[in-house]
Every structure is written in structure tokens, then in C-alpha cells.
Amino acid sequence: GDSVTQMEGPVTLSEEAFLTINCTYTATGYPSLFWYVQYPGEGLQLLLKATKADDKGSNKGFEATYRKETTSFHLEKGSVQVSDSAVYFCALTGGSNYKLTFGKGTLLTVNP
Amino acid sequence: KAGVTQTPRYLIKTRGQQVTLSCSPISGHRSVSWYQQTPGQGLQFLFEYFSETQRNKGNFPGRFSGRQFSNSRSEMNVSTLELGDSALYLCASSPGTGDNQPQHFGDGTRLSIL
């Protein structure tokens, strides 16, 4: 079945540091890929998405590129802020299948 | 546009009881999915409803059930509660037609079993 593997962290960075959270996946067919973010006490917010190979999703300074050859969708941000502290989830769906398969989540803490 | 609304936000129950959680999707969204989030198992898919019909189902026991109403609102029911059912239950909605539509989540219902 489908699966997502992401670095579990926790990841601790200083403000303005570069962020990478690795995500790789296993899926049949051509999945859509997502990054969601969860702040304390809240639900998940969609951060960005990519629906086909070589697509780049971007939002709020975060980016991720759909790499079919390496089955990866790594999340990057050039300069993190304290307000980026949260748990980040990589996820996929298989086309018209509305079931999201999630990675375990990565806790990011950004210190001033 | 109002987001996904889940009620109640917090619930405390005892073993053996049953519970019903409610979810109101974003206006115009016809698909509603439910997920269970626990520290040990992470986020796991429970089921998805579209136009009052269960369209997808995860690997949970029959104690977990759901339904969807004609206005797309959905309820999830858990019977004979067990300690292991303590979790954050998240509801998500999407348009439900067309591929690759992202799901939008509510803030969840925190269920604690004593």
C-alpha cells in the first residue's frame, strides 16, 4: 500500500537558518503530494501541494518539488522564523482516492 | 468563507460509553473525511463520505461508524469506548469531485477516555 516516510526530528534551528525536512513516498500510480502544518491545539493547515512530476509547490517562503525519479518531496525554506515552529506532515493521495496517507510528522522549533 | 467546524472541541467519556462527534464542512464541499491522530500511530484515515454514501474506509473496527446528511454535515460515532480510543479526531472536507483536490481540516475534537 501507499506509505510516506519523513524525518521525525525534532528539528531545532535558530531564526533565519535554512530548513530542509526530507520526505519520500511509496505509491502506485501517480499520487498527489502535500505538506500540511499543525500548530499547537489546532488542526492541519495545507501548506503546499504538487500534483505531477517536476511540479513545485510554494507558499509563505516554503517550497517542495515533486521528484518522481527519487520518489521525494522535500520541504525547504531559506530563512525560518520563530512563527514557523510547528509540526509538519508530508502526505499523499492517489488521484481520485480521497484518503490521505501521512508521514509521522516532524516537530520544528525555531529559537530567536 | 467559513472553515470546517467540529463540535465539541473536547469530550471526556468512560470506557464502555458511546460518543458522537460532529463536522460541518466548508460550504459547497460534498466530501467529508475523518482521521484519528494519536502520538503512537500518527494520523490514520477512518472513512470518507460523499453525497451521503461512504466512499472509502480505513482499517478500523466496526465500533467506528459515520454518516453524512443531505447538507453534507457528517457525524462520527464510536461505540463501546476503549482507553485506546483517546485521540484527536480530525474532520476534513473537499469538493469531492475531480482529482487532486486538497482537503481542508477542522481543529478537531479531543476525546479522552477515563
XYZ file of C-alpha atoms in Angstrom:
226
model
C 0.000 0.000 0.000
C 0.863 3.671 -0.042
C 3.317 4.990 2.538
C 5.177 8.179 3.430
C 8.480 8.389 5.277
C 9.698 11.674 6.682
C 12.456 12.630 9.088
C 10.878 12.609 12.502
C 13.062 15.151 14.241
C 12.690 17.039 16.376
C 14.453 19.734 14.411
C 15.731 22.788 16.274
C 17.012 25.798 14.346
C 17.958 29.379 15.001
C 15.959 32.138 13.381
C 16.987 32.807 9.732
C 18.535 29.343 9.339
C 17.867 27.153 6.300
C 15.296 24.390 6.700
C 15.052 21.023 4.965
C 12.627 18.296 6.005
C 13.034 15.143 3.958
C 10.044 13.194 2.678
C 9.971 10.095 0.481
C 6.971 8.078 -0.600
C 5.814 4.741 -1.970
C 2.661 4.704 -4.057
C 1.083 3.017 -7.019
C 0.235 5.198 -9.951
C 0.722 8.945 -9.813
C -0.065 10.365 -6.384
C -0.590 13.981 -5.450
C 1.751 15.221 -2.729
C 1.084 17.653 0.098
C 2.696 19.329 3.057
C 0.451 20.179 5.984
C 1.374 22.144 9.120
C -0.131 21.782 12.580
C 0.213 24.480 15.229
C -0.368 23.600 18.896
C -4.012 22.972 19.694
C -5.121 23.291 16.084
C -5.979 21.114 13.122
C -3.915 20.722 9.974
C -3.435 23.552 7.511
C -2.494 22.905 3.914
C 0.927 24.450 3.313
C 1.554 23.485 -0.313
C 0.839 20.803 -2.880
C 2.114 19.313 -6.137
C 0.078 17.105 -8.426
C 2.535 15.846 -11.024
C 6.222 15.153 -11.542
C 8.514 18.215 -11.500
C 5.762 20.446 -10.111
C 6.995 22.855 -7.455
C 4.598 23.807 -4.687
C 5.290 27.007 -2.775
C 3.672 29.092 -0.067
C 4.861 31.510 2.652
C 8.502 31.012 1.642
C 8.269 27.217 1.792
C 8.933 25.136 -1.321
C 8.853 21.467 -2.317
C 9.435 19.810 -5.698
C 7.756 16.575 -6.796
C 10.642 14.283 -7.784
C 9.301 11.119 -9.380
C 12.720 9.637 -10.075
C 13.666 9.738 -6.385
C 10.072 9.488 -5.070
C 10.713 12.505 -2.884
C 9.009 15.748 -1.883
C 11.432 17.533 0.449
C 10.275 20.704 2.192
C 12.644 23.700 2.195
C 12.659 27.260 3.445
C 15.543 29.661 3.082
C 15.109 31.596 6.328
C 12.885 30.288 9.122
C 11.116 32.439 11.680
C 10.025 31.741 15.252
C 6.443 31.693 13.988
C 7.286 28.657 11.796
C 7.574 26.485 14.912
C 5.025 23.689 14.397
C 4.660 20.061 13.326
C 4.974 19.443 9.581
C 3.352 16.479 7.840
C 4.097 15.122 4.400
C 1.118 13.356 2.798
C -0.149 11.841 -0.442
C -3.372 10.856 -2.144
C -3.718 8.533 -5.065
C -5.555 10.509 -7.741
C -9.292 10.382 -7.122
C -8.826 8.433 -3.901
C -9.626 10.918 -1.152
C -7.711 9.034 1.515
C -4.676 10.976 2.713
C -1.680 8.902 3.791
C 0.543 10.821 6.206
C 4.102 10.636 7.402
C 4.732 10.611 11.152
C 5.305 14.359 11.323
C 8.363 16.483 12.089
C 8.415 18.867 15.039
C 10.226 22.085 14.150
C 11.314 24.519 16.856
C 12.829 27.842 15.835
C 14.666 29.791 18.521
C 15.142 33.582 18.398
C -15.763 31.612 3.740
C -16.214 29.698 6.976
C -13.839 26.800 7.523
C -14.523 23.275 8.694
C -16.272 23.304 12.069
C -16.039 20.436 14.517
C -18.038 20.104 17.725
C -17.446 19.638 20.525
C -13.785 20.608 20.917
C -13.283 18.437 23.978
C -15.010 15.357 25.321
C -14.407 13.164 28.333
C -16.021 9.734 28.433
C -15.579 6.489 30.318
C -14.931 3.018 28.964
C -17.977 1.313 27.516
C -19.828 4.521 26.666
C -20.503 5.725 23.161
C -19.831 9.124 21.622
C -20.931 11.159 18.603
C -18.755 13.808 17.008
C -19.999 16.363 14.512
C -18.420 18.039 11.495
C -19.728 20.845 9.285
C -17.751 21.125 6.029
C -16.870 24.214 4.067
C -19.896 25.446 2.164
C -20.129 23.689 -1.196
C -17.872 20.798 -0.200
C -19.524 17.422 -0.566
C -16.742 15.136 0.654
C -16.040 14.703 4.349
C -13.222 12.548 5.704
C -12.371 11.577 9.258
C -8.934 10.905 10.729
C -7.682 9.750 14.110
C -4.486 11.313 15.468
C -2.557 9.684 18.313
C 1.061 10.091 19.463
C 1.808 6.424 18.760
C 0.050 5.806 15.461
C 0.081 9.305 13.998
C -2.677 10.273 11.574
C -4.845 7.405 10.392
C -7.723 7.519 7.931
C -11.088 6.373 9.260
C -13.553 6.892 6.396
C -14.778 9.293 3.749
C -18.317 10.225 2.821
C -19.572 11.790 -0.377
C -23.198 12.613 -1.102
C -24.384 10.660 1.956
C -22.510 7.495 0.905
C -19.379 6.011 2.414
C -16.890 6.024 -0.434
C -13.647 4.986 1.301
C -12.938 3.163 4.529
C -9.805 2.667 6.620
C -8.804 -0.246 8.827
C -10.769 0.454 11.979
C -13.135 -1.883 13.830
C -16.875 -1.707 13.318
C -17.246 0.261 16.563
C -16.299 3.268 14.470
C -19.074 4.391 12.172
C -20.207 7.514 10.452
C -22.867 9.091 8.352
C -23.425 12.120 6.195
C -26.562 14.174 5.860
C -28.081 15.799 2.790
C -26.493 19.155 3.737
C -23.061 17.407 3.760
C -22.675 17.663 7.529
C -21.214 14.495 8.959
C -21.215 12.669 12.248
C -18.868 10.022 13.547
C -19.914 7.559 16.226
C -17.730 5.366 18.400
C -19.462 2.711 20.481
C -18.171 0.717 23.447
C -15.309 3.123 24.037
C -11.876 1.773 24.939
C -8.934 3.535 26.550
C -7.086 3.324 23.246
C -9.741 5.452 21.561
C -8.343 8.519 23.329
C -7.206 10.718 20.444
C -7.699 13.871 18.461
C -10.351 13.231 15.808
C -9.994 15.417 12.763
C -12.532 16.062 10.057
C -11.579 17.311 6.606
C -13.658 18.457 3.663
C -13.065 18.861 -0.047
C -15.199 19.459 -3.129
C -15.225 15.712 -3.691
C -15.126 15.672 -7.460
C -12.110 15.942 -9.700
C -8.673 14.651 -8.916
C -6.104 16.086 -6.558
C -8.374 18.350 -4.550
C -6.718 19.232 -1.224
C -8.552 18.508 1.982
C -9.232 21.283 4.474
C -9.184 20.359 8.140
C -11.087 21.467 11.210
C -9.457 21.989 14.596
C -10.539 18.564 15.804
C -12.332 17.023 18.758
C -10.096 15.914 21.610
C -11.607 12.727 23.067
C -10.329 11.453 26.410
C -11.403 8.090 27.784
C -11.163 7.542 31.539
